[in-house]
Amino acid sequence: MGSLTQVNYLIFLLILSSFYFGIISVNDTITSTRFIRDPEAIISSNGDFKLGFFSPEKSTNRYVAIWYLSETYIIWIANRDQPLNDSSGVFQIHKDGNLVVMNPQNRIIWSTNVSIIATNTSAQLDDSGNLILRDVSDGKILWDSFTHPADVAVPSMKIAANRLTGEKIAYVSWKSSSDPSSGYFTGSLERLDAPEVFFWFNKTKPYWRTGPWNGRVFLGSPRMLTEYLYGWRFEPNDNGTAYLTYNFENPSMFGVLTITPHGTLKLVEFLNKKIFLELEVDQNKCDFYGTCGPYGSCDNSTLPICSCFEGFKPSNLDEWNRENWTSGCVRNMQLNCDKLNNGSDVQQDGFLEYHNMKVPDFAERSINGDQDKCRADCLANCSCLAYAYDSYIGCMFWSRDLIDLQKFPNGGVDLFIRVPAQLLVVAGGKKEKDYKGLIIGITLAIGALITAVTAYLLWRKFTPKHTGNQPQNLITGDQKQIKLEELPLFEFEMLATATNNFHLANMLGKGGFGPVYKGQLDNGQEIAVKRLSKASGQGLEEFMNEVVVISKLQHRNLVRLLGCCIERDEQMLVYEFMPNKSLDSFLFDPLQRKILDWKKRFNIIEGIARGVLYLHRDSRLRIIHRDLKASNILLDDEMNPKISDFGLARIVRGGDDDEANTKRVVGTYGYMPPEYAMEGIFSEKSDVYSFGVLLLEIVSGRRNTSFYNNEQSLSLVGYAWKLWNEDNIMSIIDPEIHDPMFEKSILRCIHIGLLCVQELTKERPTISTVVLMLISEITHLPPPRQVAFVQKQNCQSSESSQKSQFNSNNDVTISEIQGR
């Protein structure tokens, strides 16, 4: 009897299992008799996708949605603009054959709204995440979610447009992270002759665009080649519809590309269902549509970022000077083409060439011929204002004003802008290489040669001669030699006279290198003279290092080296004079810091960041400063920052993540990251850490080397981190700049500062990312993680003071620490 019972039990389990797996096999489908009620769901047969009800973070509204792996990655929402107020919703096939969302009152709040003759339909969630409504009788697709997207594109989805009907498949952002209703940003395929993706604000105002697709990349998005977007395909068909899709060659990969509520693109890529890439595409001011207006070129590496092309001038100079560039530029001289056709005796127009340019909007395309024919056709057509040639697209030309132009550091196209012949003589070097241009070039070269010879003779006449006994191109010290590459030399007597014999009244300050004096040359130019102290062996090495480094640098946010003196056993460096001295003299002075309003402070922050970016990325050398601090930031007469003191700087070679190690740790307490102070390891992220400290000092008006919160003896970095975690970060802001108008910008800078001072090197952003964070308000900021040097002991420093929360400590400079 027991055996029979066991057999019956096993048979029962087998039947139950068969029944269960039978349910699972159809668990991806909704029919006229099978619906889902909150919180039920259906799952794709591969288990990757689920369709069910969900509520966004910080919301109680309920939505029918499809997600990949978890509700974190919502890829489609049915009733995004008609939420359910409770968990009593139903998703089903209606009697008319449409998919509908029903509320508790049995009213339809959303429908696929397809005109259907057949009422016998079913909806299946397939293995790509597409919800497909079919006619059961013939399998015909009546509707699918991929052609009615929300804010997300996944592999196999299409960005489509029809050139004949004007119909488009548009992607619309969420309104906010907790509200999936239709937001402010829309993405759609446009300009089908040279197709590109446009992103719109409020559906009508262009926000930014990718540039034309050439079969490999979008020409306005050169980062595609190196960063994130690949696998794209453009597929036109005969009925006027064109599709843009993206897929992965590796079937184990999957991607979720989202238009965020603030208008950026966010990409999450999965490998074997695990995240291996997550990033948000950074944007800068130049990416925004038409930042510099018609005929205005935007270059994010310059200040100001907008400029007019040769032969053009600002349309509205007053607005241009206020940095409102949207009115753009207009021609100084009219084109000759129409006059030439009317028989006037004028020269033919020509073209000025500009490299690495974003393709302007409204490109017209011609696939006939090569670049020479492209030029000839444009020149023969008076309405053609510019042309560009891409080997994959062919010839592009413009008959409308050039708008949305941007200069890239690399990538883009060579753009040829039509100008009158008179301008070709003036612009010389940028014009096309034709016969007339060659003659003009030779003429200009001869003129330049005459000018150069004249300038050289005048220089020989008026420049002080070197009178010392050392070779003119050599500095010797501690058996080290440095060759001076075209660095001007000053006579000792000239500098002595300029500084009133190095009088104490002329001394501006003193550092490890030696004293710094203010001077004035005979021509009235004010200078700053750094004089090596004979007692400083460290100073000699710094002197030699500074000559090597800064003689090769030139940037508006770096102090300019005018020359040096190496006579009478003296080593002196001559710099441009900064009338407002250093940042610390303003920032930490209770009276002087009133001068630094938020606009000035932000300009200083951005200028320092751009200077460091130049050192790390854009100069001929790759340089780590190693001693960024407030006293090494000088201010010119307009309070623009200049990074100074390159005595500790190091030239490095290699990739982004290269680290170097030193046994001699030098720098300033409070500004050094832990990996450098304790291990002697330095990298570009060392400067990023120092910049973060400096940023927090600028926002707070407090020194990092002082102590805050008496119970815990926190540095400024630690104090800021404590306030951040207590959601009380507003209290760290300097009262002198505490203005509701700038609150968002100030808080963003604090956030960036905390990202820069994170304990782990890999968590800190690069300086290029920092610059993008500063200039682009829509760039996403990740939450900061544990910062370095959170707590200190009082016994570690004698500089602690209890007299005021704004201690007037001097920077404690480390002359030498042996690293491990």
XYZ file of C-alpha atoms in Angstrom, residues 133-142:
10
model
C 0.156 42.457 -31.100
C -0.885 39.976 -33.815
C -3.957 38.791 -35.649
C -4.210 35.167 -34.512
C -5.765 34.010 -37.786
C -2.880 34.994 -40.080
C -0.071 36.077 -37.730
C -0.040 39.619 -39.145
C 1.606 42.188 -36.886
C -0.915 44.884 -35.996
